[in-house]
Structure formats: C-alpha cells, structure tokens
Short mmCIF file of C-alpha atoms and ligand atoms in Angstrom, two decimals:
data_model
loop_
_atom_site.label_atom_id
_atom_site.label_comp_id
_atom_site.label_asym_id
_atom_site.label_seq_id
_atom_site.Cartn_x
_atom_site.Cartn_y
_atom_site.Cartn_z
CA UNK A 390 103.72 127.68 228.64
CA UNK A 391 102.65 130.05 225.89
CA UNK A 392 101.45 128.57 222.62
CA UNK A 393 102.10 131.74 220.63
CA UNK A 394 104.91 132.02 218.07
CA UNK A 395 106.92 134.06 220.58
CA UNK A 396 107.75 130.78 222.41
CA UNK A 397 109.85 129.68 219.40
CA UNK A 398 113.53 129.20 220.12
CA UNK A 399 115.77 131.83 218.58
CA UNK A 400 117.74 129.01 216.91
CA UNK A 401 114.72 128.04 214.79
CA UNK A 402 114.57 129.33 211.19
CA UNK A 403 112.21 132.28 210.87
CA UNK A 404 108.58 131.60 209.81
CA UNK A 405 108.24 132.13 206.06
CA UNK A 406 104.67 133.09 205.01
CA UNK A 407 105.56 131.89 201.51
CA UNK A 408 106.65 128.48 202.79
CA UNK A 409 105.04 127.98 206.20
CA UNK A 410 105.82 124.27 206.44
CA UNK A 411 109.40 124.61 205.18
CA UNK A 412 108.72 122.27 202.24
CA UNK A 413 111.61 123.95 200.42
CA UNK A 414 113.78 121.68 202.59
CA UNK A 415 112.46 118.72 200.61
CA UNK A 416 113.98 120.03 197.37
CA UNK A 417 117.49 119.38 196.03
CA UNK A 418 119.57 122.20 194.54
CA UNK A 419 118.69 120.88 191.12
CA UNK A 420 114.96 120.91 191.94
CA UNK A 421 115.28 124.55 193.05
CA UNK A 422 117.13 125.45 189.89
CA UNK A 423 114.38 123.99 187.72
CA UNK A 424 111.72 125.74 189.81
CA UNK A 425 113.50 129.09 189.64
CA UNK A 426 114.06 128.86 185.89
CA UNK A 427 110.36 128.23 185.23
CA UNK A 428 109.29 130.89 187.72
CA UNK A 429 111.53 133.46 186.06
CA UNK A 430 110.41 132.50 182.60
CA UNK A 431 106.72 132.85 183.55
CA UNK A 432 107.43 136.17 185.27
CA UNK A 433 109.18 137.56 182.17
CA UNK A 434 107.17 136.06 179.36
CA UNK A 435 103.65 135.39 180.68
CA UNK A 436 102.70 137.58 183.58
CA UNK A 437 103.19 140.95 181.85
CA UNK A 438 100.73 139.97 179.08
CA UNK A 439 98.36 137.37 180.51
CA UNK A 440 95.47 139.65 181.49
CA UNK A 441 95.42 141.12 177.97
CA UNK A 442 95.59 137.71 176.31
CA UNK A 443 92.92 136.43 178.64
CA UNK A 444 90.56 139.35 177.93
CA UNK A 445 91.11 138.90 174.17
CA UNK A 446 90.65 135.14 174.44
CA UNK A 447 93.87 134.61 172.50
CA UNK A 448 97.42 133.39 172.92
CA UNK A 449 99.04 135.43 170.11
CA UNK A 450 102.63 134.43 171.03
CA UNK A 451 101.80 130.74 171.34
CA UNK A 452 104.35 129.40 168.82
CA UNK A 453 107.14 131.65 170.12
CA UNK A 454 106.32 130.69 173.72
CA UNK A 455 106.28 127.01 172.80
CA UNK A 456 109.72 127.24 171.26
CA UNK A 457 111.04 129.06 174.33
CA UNK A 458 109.52 126.38 176.61
CA UNK A 459 111.35 123.84 174.44
CA UNK A 460 114.66 125.70 174.78
CA UNK A 461 114.36 125.60 178.61
CA UNK A 462 113.60 121.89 178.56
CA UNK A 463 109.96 122.12 179.68
CA UNK A 464 108.38 120.01 176.90
CA UNK A 465 108.30 116.30 177.54
CA UNK A 466 110.43 117.26 180.54
CA UNK A 467 110.35 113.94 182.45
CA UNK A 468 110.82 111.81 179.30
CA UNK A 469 114.25 110.47 178.38
CA UNK A 470 116.11 110.59 175.03
CA UNK A 471 114.87 112.23 171.81
CA UNK A 472 115.94 115.70 173.03
CA UNK A 473 113.86 115.48 176.23
CA UNK A 474 115.28 116.80 179.51
CA UNK A 475 114.95 113.55 181.52
CA UNK A 476 113.98 115.48 184.62
CA UNK A 477 112.55 113.81 187.73
CA UNK A 478 108.80 113.65 188.34
CA UNK A 479 109.22 116.12 191.19
CA UNK A 480 111.01 118.56 188.89
CA UNK A 481 108.31 118.20 186.26
CA UNK A 482 105.74 118.83 188.99
CA UNK A 483 107.53 121.99 190.16
CA UNK A 484 107.57 123.25 186.54
CA UNK A 485 103.79 122.62 186.31
CA UNK A 486 103.26 124.54 189.56
CA UNK A 487 105.25 127.55 188.40
CA UNK A 488 103.62 127.64 184.96
CA UNK A 489 100.12 127.35 186.43
CA UNK A 490 100.88 130.11 188.95
CA UNK A 491 101.08 132.24 185.82
CA UNK A 492 98.08 130.72 184.03
CA UNK A 493 96.39 127.29 183.69
CA UNK A 494 96.34 127.77 179.94
CA UNK A 495 100.14 127.84 179.75
CA UNK A 496 100.39 124.80 181.96
CA UNK A 497 97.80 123.06 179.80
CA UNK A 498 99.89 123.78 176.68
CA UNK A 499 102.85 122.09 178.34
CA UNK A 500 100.86 119.20 179.84
CA UNK A 501 99.16 118.33 176.53
CA UNK A 502 102.44 118.62 174.63
CA UNK A 503 104.57 116.59 177.07
CA UNK A 504 102.32 114.37 179.09
CA UNK A 505 99.71 113.50 176.49
CA UNK A 506 100.94 113.83 172.91
CA UNK A 507 104.68 113.23 173.45
CA UNK A 508 104.17 110.68 176.16
CA UNK A 509 101.84 108.65 173.95
CA UNK A 510 104.41 108.54 171.15
CA UNK A 511 107.32 107.95 173.60
CA UNK A 512 105.56 105.10 175.38
CA UNK A 513 103.59 103.44 172.58
CA UNK A 514 105.23 104.63 169.36
CA UNK A 515 107.62 102.80 167.03
CA UNK A 516 111.24 103.90 166.86
CA UNK A 517 110.52 105.64 163.55
CA UNK A 518 107.57 107.54 165.04
CA UNK A 519 109.69 108.60 167.98
CA UNK A 520 112.53 109.84 165.72
CA UNK A 521 110.09 111.60 163.47
CA UNK A 522 108.09 113.52 166.11
CA UNK A 523 109.75 113.68 169.54
CA UNK A 524 112.90 115.78 168.93
CA UNK A 525 110.85 118.45 167.09
CA UNK A 526 108.16 118.37 169.80
CA UNK A 527 110.73 118.64 172.63
CA UNK A 528 112.20 121.68 170.90
CA UNK A 529 108.74 123.23 170.51
CA UNK A 530 108.97 123.24 166.73
CA UNK A 531 106.03 120.92 166.39
CA UNK A 532 102.97 121.22 168.63
CA UNK A 533 100.95 118.11 169.54
CA UNK A 534 97.41 117.52 170.61
CA UNK A 535 95.59 114.50 172.12
CA UNK A 536 92.14 113.61 170.84
CA UNK A 537 90.14 111.32 173.11
CA UNK A 538 86.96 113.18 174.08
CA UNK A 539 84.08 113.24 171.55
CA UNK A 540 80.90 115.32 171.48
CA UNK A 541 78.84 112.43 172.96
CA UNK A 542 81.60 110.60 174.90
CA UNK A 543 83.54 112.43 177.61
CA UNK A 544 83.79 110.66 180.93
CA UNK A 545 83.07 107.39 179.23
CA UNK A 546 85.48 107.26 176.27
CA UNK A 547 84.86 103.56 175.80
CA UNK A 548 81.78 104.54 173.80
CA UNK A 549 83.80 106.53 171.26
CA UNK A 550 82.56 106.55 167.61
CA UNK A 551 85.69 107.70 165.78
CA UNK A 552 86.61 104.75 163.62
CA UNK A 553 89.73 103.70 161.77
CA UNK A 554 89.14 101.12 159.06
CA UNK A 555 91.84 99.19 157.27
CA UNK A 556 91.97 99.70 153.49
CA UNK A 557 94.78 97.56 152.10
CA UNK A 558 97.79 98.51 154.19
CA UNK A 559 96.34 102.05 154.88
CA UNK A 560 93.97 103.20 157.55
CA UNK A 561 90.94 105.44 156.83
CA UNK A 562 89.93 107.55 159.82
CA UNK A 563 86.47 109.08 160.32
CA UNK A 564 84.99 110.86 163.35
CA UNK A 565 84.98 113.96 165.52
CA UNK A 566 86.82 114.88 168.69
CA UNK A 567 85.77 117.72 170.97
CA UNK A 568 87.42 120.08 173.44
CA UNK A 569 90.93 119.32 172.23
CA UNK A 570 93.66 121.57 173.66
CA UNK A 571 96.17 122.78 171.03
CA UNK A 572 94.02 121.24 168.24
CA UNK A 573 94.12 124.11 165.73
CA UNK A 574 97.82 124.80 166.21
CA UNK A 575 99.03 121.20 166.26
CA UNK A 576 101.32 119.65 163.66
CA UNK A 577 100.53 116.19 164.93
CA UNK A 578 97.38 114.91 166.54
CA UNK A 579 97.40 111.75 168.64
CA UNK A 580 93.89 110.44 167.90
CA UNK A 581 92.30 107.52 169.62
CA UNK A 582 89.87 105.54 167.45
CA UNK A 583 87.85 102.34 167.47
CA UNK A 584 89.18 99.70 165.08
CA UNK A 585 88.35 96.06 164.39
CA UNK A 586 91.23 95.23 166.80
CA UNK A 587 89.92 97.44 169.62
CA UNK A 588 90.82 101.07 170.46
CA UNK A 589 94.08 102.16 168.85
CA UNK A 590 96.07 105.43 168.84
CA UNK A 591 97.22 107.13 165.64
CA UNK A 592 99.86 109.86 165.07
CA UNK A 593 98.03 111.96 162.53
CA UNK A 594 99.89 114.71 160.65
CA UNK A 595 97.39 117.58 160.79
CA UNK A 596 98.08 118.52 157.17
CA UNK A 597 96.51 115.22 156.04
CA UNK A 598 93.65 115.71 153.54
CA UNK A 599 90.28 115.39 155.34
CA UNK A 600 91.62 116.62 158.68
CA UNK A 601 90.50 119.94 160.09
CA UNK A 602 90.52 121.50 163.55
CA UNK A 603 88.10 124.43 163.96
CA UNK A 604 88.78 126.43 167.11
CA UNK A 605 86.10 126.50 169.83
CA UNK A 606 85.26 130.07 170.81
CA UNK A 607 83.11 131.65 173.54
CA UNK A 608 84.92 129.97 176.44
CA UNK A 609 84.77 131.66 179.79
CA UNK A 610 87.65 129.54 181.16
CA UNK A 611 91.10 128.76 179.85
CA UNK A 612 90.78 131.76 177.56
CA UNK A 613 94.55 131.91 176.98
CA UNK A 614 94.57 128.40 175.58
CA UNK A 615 93.59 127.06 172.12
CA UNK A 616 90.69 124.51 172.31
CA UNK A 617 89.40 122.88 169.15
CA UNK A 618 87.25 120.26 167.55
CA UNK A 619 89.01 117.68 165.42
CA UNK A 620 87.08 116.69 162.33
CA UNK A 621 88.28 113.63 160.42
CA UNK A 622 86.62 112.98 157.15
CA UNK A 623 88.11 109.97 155.31
CA UNK A 624 91.61 110.79 156.51
CA UNK A 625 93.88 108.27 154.80
CA UNK A 626 96.92 107.27 156.88
CA UNK A 627 99.79 104.93 156.07
CA UNK A 628 100.11 101.64 158.02
CA UNK A 629 102.87 103.10 160.17
CA UNK A 630 100.66 105.90 161.58
CA UNK A 631 99.25 103.52 164.22
CA UNK A 632 101.06 103.47 167.58
CA UNK A 633 102.10 99.82 167.81
CA UNK A 634 102.36 99.62 171.58
CA UNK A 635 98.79 100.45 172.57
CA UNK A 636 95.58 98.45 172.16
CA UNK A 637 92.54 99.21 174.24
CA UNK A 638 91.74 102.06 176.56
CA UNK A 639 94.71 101.38 178.78
CA UNK A 640 96.85 103.36 176.27
CA UNK A 641 95.06 106.71 176.56
CA UNK A 642 94.34 106.17 180.27
CA UNK A 643 98.00 105.77 181.12
CA UNK A 644 98.71 109.06 179.29
CA UNK A 645 95.92 110.73 181.26
CA UNK A 646 97.44 109.47 184.49
CA UNK A 647 100.75 111.12 183.59
CA UNK A 648 99.05 114.41 182.75
CA UNK A 649 96.83 114.35 185.86
CA UNK A 650 99.97 114.04 187.99
CA UNK A 651 101.09 117.40 186.56
CA UNK A 652 97.68 118.87 187.48
CA UNK A 653 98.14 117.79 191.06
CA UNK A 654 101.07 120.23 191.23
CA UNK A 655 99.80 122.79 188.71
CA UNK A 656 96.52 123.44 190.53
CA UNK A 657 98.53 124.43 193.59
CA UNK A 658 100.32 127.03 191.47
CA UNK A 659 97.00 128.67 190.59
CA UNK A 660 96.02 128.46 194.28
CA UNK A 661 99.36 129.98 195.39
CA UNK A 662 98.95 132.95 193.04
CA UNK A 663 95.42 133.59 194.39
CA UNK A 664 96.60 133.19 198.01
CA UNK A 665 99.50 135.58 197.51
CA UNK A 666 97.26 138.13 195.92
CA UNK A 667 94.77 137.91 198.80
CA UNK A 668 97.51 138.07 201.44
CA UNK A 669 99.05 141.17 199.94
CA UNK A 670 95.65 142.80 199.60
CA UNK A 671 94.70 141.93 203.22
CA UNK A 672 97.88 143.59 204.48
CA UNK A 673 97.31 146.84 202.62
CA UNK A 674 93.58 147.35 202.19
CA UNK A 675 92.10 149.28 205.06
CA UNK A 676 88.51 149.38 206.24
CA UNK A 677 87.17 150.55 209.60
CA UNK A 678 90.49 152.29 210.12
CA UNK A 679 92.82 149.29 209.85
CA UNK A 680 94.11 146.65 207.43
CA UNK A 681 91.44 144.01 206.71
CA UNK A 682 94.13 141.38 207.42
CA UNK A 683 93.91 142.46 211.04
CA UNK A 684 90.32 141.22 211.39
CA UNK A 685 89.90 137.74 212.80
CA UNK A 686 87.51 136.66 210.05
CA UNK A 687 90.07 137.54 207.36
CA UNK A 688 92.83 135.80 209.28
CA UNK A 689 90.68 132.63 209.55
CA UNK A 690 90.29 132.67 205.79
CA UNK A 691 94.02 133.19 205.21
CA UNK A 692 94.99 130.52 207.71
CA UNK A 693 92.61 127.95 206.14
CA UNK A 694 93.82 128.80 202.65
CA UNK A 695 97.44 128.44 203.70
CA UNK A 696 96.73 125.06 205.36
CA UNK A 697 95.05 123.67 202.25
CA UNK A 698 97.63 125.15 199.89
CA UNK A 699 100.63 123.72 201.68
CA UNK A 700 98.92 120.36 202.41
CA UNK A 701 98.32 120.16 198.69
CA UNK A 702 101.95 120.93 197.87
CA UNK A 703 103.08 118.28 200.34
CA UNK A 704 100.67 115.75 198.76
CA UNK A 705 101.99 116.60 195.30
CA UNK A 706 105.55 116.14 196.50
CA UNK A 707 104.73 112.78 198.08
CA UNK A 708 103.10 111.59 194.84
CA UNK A 709 106.11 112.88 192.91
CA UNK A 710 108.49 110.83 195.00
CA UNK A 711 106.31 107.77 194.49
CA UNK A 712 106.37 108.40 190.73
CA UNK A 713 110.15 108.73 190.75
CA UNK A 714 110.37 105.44 192.66
CA UNK A 715 108.02 103.77 190.10
CA UNK A 716 105.44 103.21 192.85
CA UNK A 717 102.69 105.65 191.95
CA UNK A 718 99.29 104.01 191.41
CA UNK A 719 96.56 105.64 189.25
CA UNK A 720 94.24 105.67 192.26
CA UNK A 721 96.83 107.81 194.08
CA UNK A 722 96.86 110.22 191.16
CA UNK A 723 93.07 110.39 191.36
CA UNK A 724 93.43 111.15 195.07
CA UNK A 725 95.76 114.01 194.33
CA UNK A 726 93.79 115.45 191.39
CA UNK A 727 90.52 115.28 193.27
CA UNK A 728 91.84 116.96 196.38
CA UNK A 729 94.17 119.57 194.89
CA UNK A 730 91.95 120.93 192.17
CA UNK A 731 88.93 121.04 194.50
CA UNK A 732 90.94 122.85 197.14
CA UNK A 733 92.55 125.15 194.62
CA UNK A 734 89.15 126.37 193.47
CA UNK A 735 88.06 126.93 197.07
CA UNK A 736 91.23 128.91 197.76
CA UNK A 737 90.55 131.10 194.68
CA UNK A 738 86.95 131.66 195.71
CA UNK A 739 87.95 132.62 199.23
CA UNK A 740 90.71 134.92 197.88
CA UNK A 741 88.11 136.59 195.74
CA UNK A 742 86.04 137.48 198.78
CA UNK A 743 89.07 139.05 200.46
CA UNK A 744 89.59 141.29 197.44
CA UNK A 745 85.97 142.45 197.55
CA UNK A 746 84.95 144.12 194.28
CA UNK A 747 88.52 144.10 193.09
CA UNK A 748 88.31 140.33 193.24
CA UNK A 749 86.28 140.28 190.03
CA UNK A 750 88.71 142.43 188.11
CA UNK A 751 91.35 141.15 185.71
CA UNK A 752 93.69 143.66 187.31
CA UNK A 753 94.17 140.89 189.89
CA UNK A 754 94.83 137.25 188.97
CA UNK A 755 92.27 135.67 191.34
CA UNK A 756 89.15 135.52 189.18
CA UNK A 757 91.18 134.42 186.12
CA UNK A 758 92.62 131.49 188.14
CA UNK A 759 89.18 130.62 189.57
CA UNK A 760 87.53 130.46 186.10
CA UNK A 761 90.51 128.53 184.68
CA UNK A 762 90.17 125.98 187.43
CA UNK A 763 86.61 125.29 186.38
CA UNK A 764 88.11 123.61 183.27
CA UNK A 765 90.79 121.90 185.28
CA UNK A 766 88.08 120.48 187.56
CA UNK A 767 86.46 118.85 184.52
CA UNK A 768 89.27 117.80 182.22
CA UNK A 769 91.49 114.79 182.80
CA UNK A 770 88.63 113.20 184.71
CA UNK A 771 85.88 115.14 186.50
CA UNK A 772 85.66 115.32 190.30
CA UNK A 773 82.99 112.62 190.13
CA UNK A 774 85.14 110.29 188.07
CA UNK A 775 87.98 110.52 190.59
CA UNK A 776 85.52 109.95 193.43
CA UNK A 777 84.33 106.82 191.62
CA UNK A 778 87.93 105.65 191.09
CA UNK A 779 88.66 106.07 194.76
CA UNK A 780 85.29 104.66 195.78
CA UNK A 781 85.97 101.54 193.75
CA UNK A 782 89.47 101.18 195.18
CA UNK A 783 88.15 101.58 198.77
CA UNK A 784 85.14 99.30 198.52
CA UNK A 785 86.03 96.89 195.70
CA UNK A 786 82.65 97.82 194.14
CA UNK A 787 82.41 99.42 190.69
CA UNK A 788 79.84 102.26 190.70
CA UNK A 789 80.63 103.67 187.26
CA UNK A 790 77.64 101.98 185.61
C1 FAD B 2259 89.23 123.55 178.27
C2 FAD B 2259 89.18 122.06 178.06
C3 FAD B 2259 90.24 121.40 177.47
C4 FAD B 2259 90.15 120.05 177.20
N1 FAD B 2259 91.20 119.42 176.59
C5 FAD B 2259 91.07 118.11 176.19
C6 FAD B 2259 92.05 117.49 175.37
O1 FAD B 2259 93.11 118.03 175.06
N2 FAD B 2259 91.82 116.20 174.94
C7 FAD B 2259 90.68 115.51 175.25
O2 FAD B 2259 90.55 114.37 174.82
N3 FAD B 2259 89.74 116.07 176.03
C8 FAD B 2259 89.90 117.37 176.47
N4 FAD B 2259 88.88 117.99 177.26
C9 FAD B 2259 87.69 117.25 177.52
C10 FAD B 2259 87.50 116.77 178.92
O3 FAD B 2259 88.44 115.74 179.22
C11 FAD B 2259 86.04 116.31 179.12
O4 FAD B 2259 85.29 117.48 179.12
C12 FAD B 2259 85.85 115.53 180.40
O5 FAD B 2259 86.36 114.22 180.28
C13 FAD B 2259 84.34 115.39 180.75
O6 FAD B 2259 83.59 114.99 179.67
P1 FAD B 2259 82.23 115.77 179.27
O7 FAD B 2259 82.56 117.23 179.21
O8 FAD B 2259 81.73 115.14 178.04
O9 FAD B 2259 81.25 115.57 180.46
P2 FAD B 2259 80.32 114.30 180.74
O10 FAD B 2259 81.10 113.04 180.69
O11 FAD B 2259 79.11 114.39 179.90
O12 FAD B 2259 79.92 114.54 182.27
C14 FAD B 2259 78.95 115.52 182.66
C15 FAD B 2259 78.73 115.38 184.18
O13 FAD B 2259 78.21 114.09 184.48
C16 FAD B 2259 79.05 113.49 185.45
N5 FAD B 2259 79.01 112.03 185.23
C17 FAD B 2259 79.28 111.35 184.12
N6 FAD B 2259 79.19 110.03 184.34
C18 FAD B 2259 78.94 109.88 185.66
C19 FAD B 2259 78.77 108.74 186.52
N7 FAD B 2259 78.88 107.50 186.10
N8 FAD B 2259 78.50 109.01 187.82
C20 FAD B 2259 78.40 110.27 188.29
N9 FAD B 2259 78.55 111.36 187.53
C21 FAD B 2259 78.82 111.15 186.23
C22 FAD B 2259 80.42 114.07 185.23
O14 FAD B 2259 81.26 113.89 186.36
C23 FAD B 2259 80.05 115.54 184.96
O15 FAD B 2259 79.83 116.17 186.15
C24 FAD B 2259 89.02 119.33 177.56
C25 FAD B 2259 87.94 119.96 178.24
C26 FAD B 2259 88.06 121.33 178.48
C27 FAD B 2259 86.90 122.05 179.20
#
C-alpha cells in the first residue's frame, strides 16, 4: 500500500498547509472569533508600519494602539471584573499568538500590561487599588509596568537591593530597576522591593516625586517596544501603595508564571510568521531553473519547521486547557516556555536561510522575529533557568546554587 498522500480517502478533509494537524478543530467558535479579531487588528494596525517602527527603534503610536487594544478587550484579557474581558486562558493564548505573529514588541506590551502589572494588582491588590487602576488599565488609558529585574540581579531576584522603608505610615522607596518594558510610558509601576517584612510589591504612580524612568536605547532586539530603567530616589508612598496580598518572592513569581504562559503561545506566532514567509518564498524563488521549494533540502527544512511549529501550538493548547481547568503547574509553564521559544528561534533561523540574502532584510519579517526572540529567550526566565526548574522537578535536586 502506498504511503504517499494520494492514498488519502476522498472523504478526508483536504490537507491545509496552514494547519497541517487540524488543530483548528480544537477551538470553539468563540475561540476562533477572538483569534480572528486579533489577527485582523494586527493586520490593519501593526503590519503596515512595523518595519518602519522597528528600523526607527520607536513605537510612535503606542498610546493609541494601547487604547485600541483595550477597546477590543486584549488588556488583562483573562482577568475577571474591573472592565476585563474574562476570556479563557486558551483565548488569551490565541491573542498572544496573533499579536506576536505581528511583532514580539506588541505582544510584550500586552503581556506586561495584562499578565504582569494588572495581574499583580488583580491578584494581590486591595479593593481600592483594583478600583483605582484596573478599569483604566483594561481600557488602555493607563499603561502599567512591572519592575523586578535590577542591574545586578536578574535571574536571581532574591538578591534585589531596592528597599522600601517605613516612615510613620508612609513608605520611602529607593533603588533601581533595569530592562523594564513600558517603563517610560507607564502611569503606574508595580515595583518589587525588599522591606523589613520581606519582599513586597508597590503600586507606584509614576508621577511621584523622585521617580524617573529613562528609556534604554541601542537595543538590537524588541526595537518596537519601550524598555526603561526605573530610578527611585526617596519616593514617598502612602501606606496604601503596598499590595496587601503578596509577601515574599511568590508574589512576583506567580505573575511571571502567568506572563510566561502567554509567551508559550506568542513565540509560536513569531515562528508562524517566519515559516509562512519562508514557505511563500520557497514556492516562488527559482534557482537552477525551478522553485527552491522543489529541492529536497529545502523541503526537509520546511517539514521540520512545520513539525516544531505545530507541536508547539499543540503544547500551548494543552497548557491552556490545564490553566482553564486550574491544573497548570509552574514547571509545566517552564516546559512550554523552554521548548517553544527555543524552537521558535530555530524556525526563524532556518527560515532566514531559505530566504538567502533577502532573509536579512527588513522587507521580510524573518530577521525581525529572530532578533526579537533573542529577548524573549532571556526575559521571563532564561533558557537555563527553565532547564533548572525542570531539572529540579525531575530529580528532586536543586541545582540553582
Ligand atoms: C527587552 C527586555 C525586556 C524586559 N522586560 C522586563 C520587565 O518588564 N520587567 C522585569 O522585571 N524584567 C524585564 N527584563 C529583564 C529580564 O527578565 C532579565 O534580563 C532576565 O531575567 C535575565 O536576567 P539578566 O539579564 O540579569 O541575566 P543574568 O541573570 O545575569 O544571567 C546571565 C546568564 O547567566 C545564566 N545563569 C544565571 N544563573 C545561572 C545558574 N544558576 N545556572 C546556570 N546559568 C545561570 C543565565 O541563564 C544567562 O544565560 C527584560 C529584559 C529584556 C531583554
């Protein structure tokens, strides 16, 4: 019996190169509607401009885009109440995938707003803090950032030096945070600081005297995303600026787990864009008298890319279902982030080879996605940190120190 596709029964659905495993079957109509809305928004509002923004290293329409993302329910999408959409984890993941298929910088804006800043306030904030910040953040009127990393403390945030000291009923905050997405454009910064009671989170209005957020320039990755330092010099905060529900590193780590989940999906969006670009190019670019997609070596690359891309999407979907069922463990998120970002970068690198010299041009999205993914590989836990998380879970032995 032949093993070629011609042996397929005529009653089978046709093979779809865009969805070779038929994973679309896993989605509900509502899931598809969310996906299509985000895909259309990105096609209309991001794709026509992204190469120009990337080259300039700017996101000039950032505030306008944020408000539009708010109006389509993409900010704090899987949170409930306070103007948030209350979408499922799978729907939030699909949104991340579609946004990152446009650019990782846009997905980062949404992840930091929803999964880090809003999630921290939603999960650990007082009712007053939630009422004050969340509806405006869900609408995109106020941008949030999340300050955990410091110049000397990245993978090991337990060593942080930023310190909040009580002064009467106030807090006085001193320290520096580094590599903070949305920092210079934020209206509220969720800042994690050492206190006499352990690590606490603070909702800091960025207009507070002593707070500044100089933008970090000269990045060769995530160029269409604002990245900043946070400088806190005797920032005086009222007693109610502290998030009452979080003491210790568990607070920020649970926010990171939520954001990493979005990256599991998002990275596959960047990979999909690179794959589609390479597939189209392989079909049309001719060398030695025929399309390069007709050469076995190119087909091997495309087949391997498609396998990793759609395995990654299946993995993301599986984790999404576990999250919706309240059964997703942080180690499983590490599994997904480790695999999907690593594979997404490999897919982009292979796509770049298929495009030859054109692969390095901003006329095509491939190199932009590849360089973006270098940041995604590092933030929200480096590859090595997720290997150590999994290594510890597998062996029961802690190799972090
Ligand atoms: C564009 C961008 C945006 C970011 N946005 C934010 C943000 O919004 N908020 C925020 O708080 N942070 C943000 N970050 C910071 C990011 O989370 C950190 O860069 C990341 O946690 C790694 O920290 P580090 O850069 O200090 O590297 P380091 O921790 O110094 O690590 C350097 C290298 O050493 C390895 N390493 C460290 N310890 C070990 C060990 N025990 N075993 C083996 N290898 C080890 C690491 O894996 C890495 O390869 C952002 C970063 C970037 C690039």
